[in-house]
Coordinates of C-alpha atoms and ligand atoms in Angstrom, one line a residue:
X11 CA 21.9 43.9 314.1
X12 CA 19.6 41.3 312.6
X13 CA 20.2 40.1 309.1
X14 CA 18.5 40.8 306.1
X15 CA 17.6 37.7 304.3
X16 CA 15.1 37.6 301.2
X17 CA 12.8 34.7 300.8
X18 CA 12.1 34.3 297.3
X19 CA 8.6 31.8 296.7
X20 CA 8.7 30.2 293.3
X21 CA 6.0 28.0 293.6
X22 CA 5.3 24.3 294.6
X23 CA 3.1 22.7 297.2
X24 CA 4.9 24.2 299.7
X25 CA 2.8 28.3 298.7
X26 CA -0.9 26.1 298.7
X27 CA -2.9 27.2 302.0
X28 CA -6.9 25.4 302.0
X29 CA -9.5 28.1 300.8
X30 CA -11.7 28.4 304.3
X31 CA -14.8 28.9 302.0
X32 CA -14.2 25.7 299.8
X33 CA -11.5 24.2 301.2
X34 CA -9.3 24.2 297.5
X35 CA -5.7 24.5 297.6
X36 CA -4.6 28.1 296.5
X37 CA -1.9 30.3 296.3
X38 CA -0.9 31.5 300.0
X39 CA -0.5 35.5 300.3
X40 CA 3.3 35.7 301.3
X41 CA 3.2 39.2 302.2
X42 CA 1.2 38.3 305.3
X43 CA 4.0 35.7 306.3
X44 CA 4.3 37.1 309.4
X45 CA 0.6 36.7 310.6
X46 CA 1.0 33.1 309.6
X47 CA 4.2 32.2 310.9
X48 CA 4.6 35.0 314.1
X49 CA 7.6 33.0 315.2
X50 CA 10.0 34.3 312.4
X51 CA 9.7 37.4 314.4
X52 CA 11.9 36.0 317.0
X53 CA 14.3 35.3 314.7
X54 CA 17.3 37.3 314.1
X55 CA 16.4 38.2 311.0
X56 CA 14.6 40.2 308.8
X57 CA 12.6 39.0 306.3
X58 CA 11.7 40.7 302.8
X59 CA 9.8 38.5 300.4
X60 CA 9.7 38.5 296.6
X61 CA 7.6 36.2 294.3
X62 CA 9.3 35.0 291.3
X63 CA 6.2 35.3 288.6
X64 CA 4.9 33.2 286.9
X65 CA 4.8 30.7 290.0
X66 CA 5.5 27.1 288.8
X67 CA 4.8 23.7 290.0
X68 CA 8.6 22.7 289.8
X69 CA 7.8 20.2 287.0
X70 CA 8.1 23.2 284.7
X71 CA 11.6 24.1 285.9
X72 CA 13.5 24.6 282.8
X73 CA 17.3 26.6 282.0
X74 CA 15.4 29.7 281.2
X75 CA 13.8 29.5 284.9
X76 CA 17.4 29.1 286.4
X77 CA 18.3 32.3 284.5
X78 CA 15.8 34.5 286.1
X79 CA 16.4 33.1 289.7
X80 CA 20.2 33.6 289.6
X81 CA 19.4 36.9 288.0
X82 CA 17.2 37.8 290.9
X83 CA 19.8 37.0 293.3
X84 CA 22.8 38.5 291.9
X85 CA 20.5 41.6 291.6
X86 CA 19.9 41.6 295.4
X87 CA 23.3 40.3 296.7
X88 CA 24.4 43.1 297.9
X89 CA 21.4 44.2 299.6
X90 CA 21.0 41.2 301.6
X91 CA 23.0 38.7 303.8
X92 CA 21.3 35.1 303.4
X93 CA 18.8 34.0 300.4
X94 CA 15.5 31.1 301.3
X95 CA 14.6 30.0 298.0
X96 CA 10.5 28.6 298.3
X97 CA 10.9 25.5 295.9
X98 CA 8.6 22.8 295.2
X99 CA 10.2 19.3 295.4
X100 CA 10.4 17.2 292.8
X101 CA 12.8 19.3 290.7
X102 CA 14.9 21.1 294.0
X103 CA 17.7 19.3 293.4
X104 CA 18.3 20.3 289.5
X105 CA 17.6 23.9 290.9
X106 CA 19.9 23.5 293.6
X107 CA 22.4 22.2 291.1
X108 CA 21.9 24.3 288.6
X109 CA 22.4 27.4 290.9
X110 CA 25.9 26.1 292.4
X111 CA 27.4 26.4 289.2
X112 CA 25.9 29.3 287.9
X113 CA 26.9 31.5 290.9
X114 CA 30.3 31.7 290.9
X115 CA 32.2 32.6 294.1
X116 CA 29.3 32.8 296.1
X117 CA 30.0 33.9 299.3
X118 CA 26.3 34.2 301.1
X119 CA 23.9 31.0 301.8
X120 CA 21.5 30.4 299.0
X121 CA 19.1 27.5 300.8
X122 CA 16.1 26.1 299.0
X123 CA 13.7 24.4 300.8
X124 CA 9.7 23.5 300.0
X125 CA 7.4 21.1 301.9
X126 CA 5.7 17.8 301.2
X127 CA 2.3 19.1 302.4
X128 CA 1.3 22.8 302.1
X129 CA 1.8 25.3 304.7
X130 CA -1.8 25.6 305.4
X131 CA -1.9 21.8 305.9
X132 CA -2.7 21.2 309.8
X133 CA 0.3 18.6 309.9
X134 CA 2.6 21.3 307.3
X135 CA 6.5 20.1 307.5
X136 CA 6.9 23.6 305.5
X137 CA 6.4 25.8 308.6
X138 CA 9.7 24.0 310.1
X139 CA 11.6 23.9 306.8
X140 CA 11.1 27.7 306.6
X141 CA 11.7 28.7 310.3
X142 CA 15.1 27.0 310.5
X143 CA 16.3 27.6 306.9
X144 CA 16.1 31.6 307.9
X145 CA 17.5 30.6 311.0
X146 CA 20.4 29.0 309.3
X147 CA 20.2 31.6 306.5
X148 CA 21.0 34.3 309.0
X149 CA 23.6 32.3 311.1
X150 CA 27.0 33.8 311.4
X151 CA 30.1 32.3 312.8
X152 CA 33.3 34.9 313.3
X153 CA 31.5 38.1 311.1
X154 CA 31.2 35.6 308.2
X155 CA 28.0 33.8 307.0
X156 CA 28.2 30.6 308.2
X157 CA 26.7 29.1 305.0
X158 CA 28.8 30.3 301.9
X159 CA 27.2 28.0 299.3
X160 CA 23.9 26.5 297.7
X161 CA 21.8 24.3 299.8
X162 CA 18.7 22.1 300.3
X163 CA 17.0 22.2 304.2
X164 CA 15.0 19.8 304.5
X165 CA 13.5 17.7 307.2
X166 CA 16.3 18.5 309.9
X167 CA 19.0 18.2 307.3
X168 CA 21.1 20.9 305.6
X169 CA 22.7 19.1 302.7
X170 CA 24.9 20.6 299.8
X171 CA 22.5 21.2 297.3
X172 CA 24.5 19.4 294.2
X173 CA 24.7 16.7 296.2
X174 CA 21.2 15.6 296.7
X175 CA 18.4 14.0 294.9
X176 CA 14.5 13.9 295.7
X177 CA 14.3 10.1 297.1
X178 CA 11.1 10.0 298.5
X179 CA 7.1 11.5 297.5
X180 CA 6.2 10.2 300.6
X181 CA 7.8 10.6 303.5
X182 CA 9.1 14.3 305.1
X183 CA 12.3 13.4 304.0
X184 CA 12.3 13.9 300.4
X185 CA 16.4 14.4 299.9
X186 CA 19.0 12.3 300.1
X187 CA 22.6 12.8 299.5
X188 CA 24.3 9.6 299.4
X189 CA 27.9 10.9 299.0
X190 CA 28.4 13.5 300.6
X191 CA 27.8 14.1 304.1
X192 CA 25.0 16.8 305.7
X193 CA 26.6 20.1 306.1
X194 CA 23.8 20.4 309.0
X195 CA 21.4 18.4 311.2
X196 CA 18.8 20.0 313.5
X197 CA 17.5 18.7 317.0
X198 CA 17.3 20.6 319.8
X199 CA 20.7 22.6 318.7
X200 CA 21.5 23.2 314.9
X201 CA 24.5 20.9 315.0
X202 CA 27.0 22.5 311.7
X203 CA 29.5 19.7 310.5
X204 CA 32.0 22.5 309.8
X205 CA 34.3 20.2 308.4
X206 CA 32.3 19.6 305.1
X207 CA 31.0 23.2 304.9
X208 CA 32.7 25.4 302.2
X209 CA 34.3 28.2 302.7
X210 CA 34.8 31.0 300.2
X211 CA 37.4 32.7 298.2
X212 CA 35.9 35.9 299.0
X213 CA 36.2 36.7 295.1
X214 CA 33.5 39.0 293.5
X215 CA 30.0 36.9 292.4
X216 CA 30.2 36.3 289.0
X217 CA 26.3 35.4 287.6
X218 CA 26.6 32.8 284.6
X219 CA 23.7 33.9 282.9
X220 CA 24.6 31.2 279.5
X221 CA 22.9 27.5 279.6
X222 CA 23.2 25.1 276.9
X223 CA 20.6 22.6 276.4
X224 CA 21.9 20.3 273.4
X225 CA 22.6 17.7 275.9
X226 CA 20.8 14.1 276.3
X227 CA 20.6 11.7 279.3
X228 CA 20.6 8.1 277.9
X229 CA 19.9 5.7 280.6
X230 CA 20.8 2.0 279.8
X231 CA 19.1 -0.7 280.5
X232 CA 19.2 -4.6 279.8
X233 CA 18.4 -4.9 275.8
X234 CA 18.6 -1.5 275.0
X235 CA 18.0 -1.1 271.3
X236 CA 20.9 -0.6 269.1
X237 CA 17.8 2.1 267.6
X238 CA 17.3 3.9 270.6
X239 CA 21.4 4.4 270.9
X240 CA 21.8 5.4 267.7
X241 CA 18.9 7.9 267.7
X242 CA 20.0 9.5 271.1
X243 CA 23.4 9.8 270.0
X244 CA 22.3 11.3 265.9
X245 CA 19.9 14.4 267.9
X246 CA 21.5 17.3 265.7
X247 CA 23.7 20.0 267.5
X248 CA 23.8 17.5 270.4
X249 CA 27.2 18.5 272.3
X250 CA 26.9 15.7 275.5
X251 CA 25.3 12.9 277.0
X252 CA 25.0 11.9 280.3
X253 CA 25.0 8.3 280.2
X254 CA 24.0 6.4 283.1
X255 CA 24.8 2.9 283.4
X256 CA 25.0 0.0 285.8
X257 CA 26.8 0.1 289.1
X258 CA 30.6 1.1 289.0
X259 CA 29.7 2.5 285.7
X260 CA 29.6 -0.6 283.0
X261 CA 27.7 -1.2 280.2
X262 CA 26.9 -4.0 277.5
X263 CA 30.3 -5.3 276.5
X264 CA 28.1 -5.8 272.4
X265 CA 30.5 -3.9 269.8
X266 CA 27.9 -2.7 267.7
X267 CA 26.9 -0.9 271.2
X268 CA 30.8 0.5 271.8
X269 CA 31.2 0.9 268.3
X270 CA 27.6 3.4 268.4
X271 CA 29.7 5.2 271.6
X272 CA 32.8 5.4 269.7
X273 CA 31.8 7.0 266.4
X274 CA 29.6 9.8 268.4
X275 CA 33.2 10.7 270.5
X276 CA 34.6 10.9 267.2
X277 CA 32.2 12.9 265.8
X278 CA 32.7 15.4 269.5
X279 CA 30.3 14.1 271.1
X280 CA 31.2 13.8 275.0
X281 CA 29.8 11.0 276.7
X282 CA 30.0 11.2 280.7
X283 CA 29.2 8.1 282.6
X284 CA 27.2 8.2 285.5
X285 CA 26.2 5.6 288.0
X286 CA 22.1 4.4 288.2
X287 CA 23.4 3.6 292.2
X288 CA 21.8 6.3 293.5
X289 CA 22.3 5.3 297.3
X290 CA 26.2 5.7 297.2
X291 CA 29.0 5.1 295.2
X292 CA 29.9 6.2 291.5
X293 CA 31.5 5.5 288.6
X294 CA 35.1 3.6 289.0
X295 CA 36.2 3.1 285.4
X296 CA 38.3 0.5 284.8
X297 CA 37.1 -1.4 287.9
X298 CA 35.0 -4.2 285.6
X299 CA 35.9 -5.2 282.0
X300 CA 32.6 -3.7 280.8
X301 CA 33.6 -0.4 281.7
X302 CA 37.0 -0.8 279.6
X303 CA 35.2 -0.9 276.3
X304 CA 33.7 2.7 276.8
X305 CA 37.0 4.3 278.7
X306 CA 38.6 3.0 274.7
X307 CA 34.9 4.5 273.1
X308 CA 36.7 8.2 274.9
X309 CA 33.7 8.1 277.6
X310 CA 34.5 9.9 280.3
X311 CA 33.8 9.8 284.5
X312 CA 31.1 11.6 286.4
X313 CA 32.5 9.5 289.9
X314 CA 29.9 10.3 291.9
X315 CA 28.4 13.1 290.9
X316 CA 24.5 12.8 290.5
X317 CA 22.9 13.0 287.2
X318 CA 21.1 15.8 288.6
X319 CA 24.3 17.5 289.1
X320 CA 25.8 15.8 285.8
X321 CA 23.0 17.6 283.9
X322 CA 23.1 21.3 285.2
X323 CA 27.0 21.2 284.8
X324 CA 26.6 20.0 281.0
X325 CA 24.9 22.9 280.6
X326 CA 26.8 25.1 282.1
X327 CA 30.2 24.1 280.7
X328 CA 28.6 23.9 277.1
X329 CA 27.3 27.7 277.7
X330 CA 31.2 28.9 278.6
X331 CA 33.9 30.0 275.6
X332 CA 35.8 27.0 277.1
X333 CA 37.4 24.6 274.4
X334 CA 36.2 20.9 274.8
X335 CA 39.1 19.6 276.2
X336 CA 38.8 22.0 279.1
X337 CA 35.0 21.1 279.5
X338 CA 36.1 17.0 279.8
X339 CA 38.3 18.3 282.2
X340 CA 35.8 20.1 284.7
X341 CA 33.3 17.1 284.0
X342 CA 35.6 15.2 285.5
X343 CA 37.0 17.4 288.5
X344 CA 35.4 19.3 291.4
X345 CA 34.3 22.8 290.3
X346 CA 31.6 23.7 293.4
X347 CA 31.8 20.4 295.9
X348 CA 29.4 18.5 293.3
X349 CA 31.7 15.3 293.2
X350 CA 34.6 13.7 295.1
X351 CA 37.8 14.2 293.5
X352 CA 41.5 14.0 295.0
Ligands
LIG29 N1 4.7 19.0 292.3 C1 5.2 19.9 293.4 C2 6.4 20.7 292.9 O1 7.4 20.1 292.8 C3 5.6 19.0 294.6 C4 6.2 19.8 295.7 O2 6.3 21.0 295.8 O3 6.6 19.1 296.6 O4 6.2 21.8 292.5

């Protein structure tokens, strides 16, 4: 029996194919994806495509965006055993995020992927980011899928989506995911480092439909303005920052600084610290006397968690009934594989 996997295209370079007539980029007609790409037939699955409308360069990925995706999904999760998610780049990683904590107990793979030159592009890398992640969508190992979680293909590399950022506009290899290790790589044989792959509870999806967006991402730097702080930290109804500061997460020992940190704790305000080291490593609090100053301001750690990741879990955990000291808690602990905790 093949498998029924639905290949959702939200837009992004990846959908452009060159007009014959006038050679502009333009929307390509995924209905015909066959004619295009004959080789999924040989595939053991079958494909059904939806668009997600209004199609977005991934720039304009926003919370409200998120909500109609995982809405889509949940809606066809029964019907189908594997979802490709058509993504454009820049933004994949928030996506990716976003959807790991918004799907709760998912047990079926959800794997975006996207392209750094269009699929009508004579040297496309889309055509081999979408064969292989169906091929991966629709792998099975024992009866079970053998992907039970969010993920990015991209480039020969499956990664766990809330573990990625995009690291290069350039090369094929956009993603990177500097702390945790791929779930796949592809050669000549998919190679599945089952170790790192999660496995499910088998639980019932739950679909958080709720995202809260009075969060702010204050990223220091050398002289930041004791203005700049203070304005951040005085946005009204603001309910978290995601600070990210310098290597094992330290910042300017000044006490007008810690003193601006301290009084927005006070005031409720969570602060999560997150490392600028994008390239491995996280926040160790403790580590450096500059980071002991904000552990007393009540900041919190994000280890290693991406800010991508920190971001979409803000505002997830400020969209749940949950009481504030429960949402420092999961800001600090594992709740889908986004961050390395013991
Ligand atoms: N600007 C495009 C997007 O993110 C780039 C891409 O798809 O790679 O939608």
């Amino acid at each position: 029996m093949k498998k029924k996997i639905l290949l959702i295209y939200t837009g992004g370079t990846i959908g452009m194919m060159h007009n014959p007539d006038n050679g502009a980029l333009e929307p390509f007609e995924f209905n015909d994806i066959y004619s295009h790409l004959p080789m999924l037939k040989l595939l053991n699955a079958d494909i059904e495509f939806k668009t997600l409308l209004p199609l977005i360069d991934s720039s304009d990925t926003n919370p409200a965006f998120w909500v109609r995706l995982a809405t889509m999904i949940g809606e066809n999760y029964k019907a189908y055993d594997g979802f490709v998610i058509l993504h454009g780049t820049d933004t994949m990683s928030y996506t990716a995020s976003a959807l790991s904590f918004m799907l709760e107990n998912l047990a079926k793979p959800v794997i975006l992927t996207g392209s750094q030159l269009p699929l009508g592009a004579v040297r496309t890398d889309g055509r081999d980011n979408i064969v292989t992640a169906v091929e991966i969508a629709a792998d099975e190992c024992a009866g079970e899928p053998r992907i039970q979680e969010v993920c990015i293909y991209f480039d020969n590399s499956l990664f766990r989506g809330n573990r990625t950022y995009k690291a290069n506009a350039e090369e094929f290899s956009a993603f990177a995911s500097p702390n945790y290790h791929r779930l796949a790589t592809v050669g000549v044989t998919i190679h599945y480092n089952d170790f790192f792959i999660h496995q499910s509870e088998k639980k019932p999806l739950r679909v958080h439909k709720e995202l809260n967006d009075n969060i702010a991402l204050l990223k220091l730097f050398p002289g930041i303005s004791q203005n700049m702080v203070r304005s951040v930290l005085s946005i009204p109804g603001l309910r978290g920052v995601v600070m990210e500061t310098f290597g094992a997460g330290n910042a300017p020992s000044d006490p007008e600084f810690l003193n601006l940190i301290k009084e927005a704790s006070d005031r409720g305000i969570i602060i999560l610290n997150v490392s600028q080291c994008k390239d491995g490593g996280g926040v160790k609090m403790g580590l450096y006397e500059t980071s002991v100053g904000l552990d007393k301001s009540g900041v919190i750690s994000g280890g290693d968690m991406t800010t991508e990741a920190a971001i979409t879990k803000m505002m997830y955990l400020f969209g749940t009934e949950l009481p504030d000291d429960e949402i420092k808690y999961w800001l600090q602990h594992t709740m889908c594989g986004e961050m390395t905790t013991k």
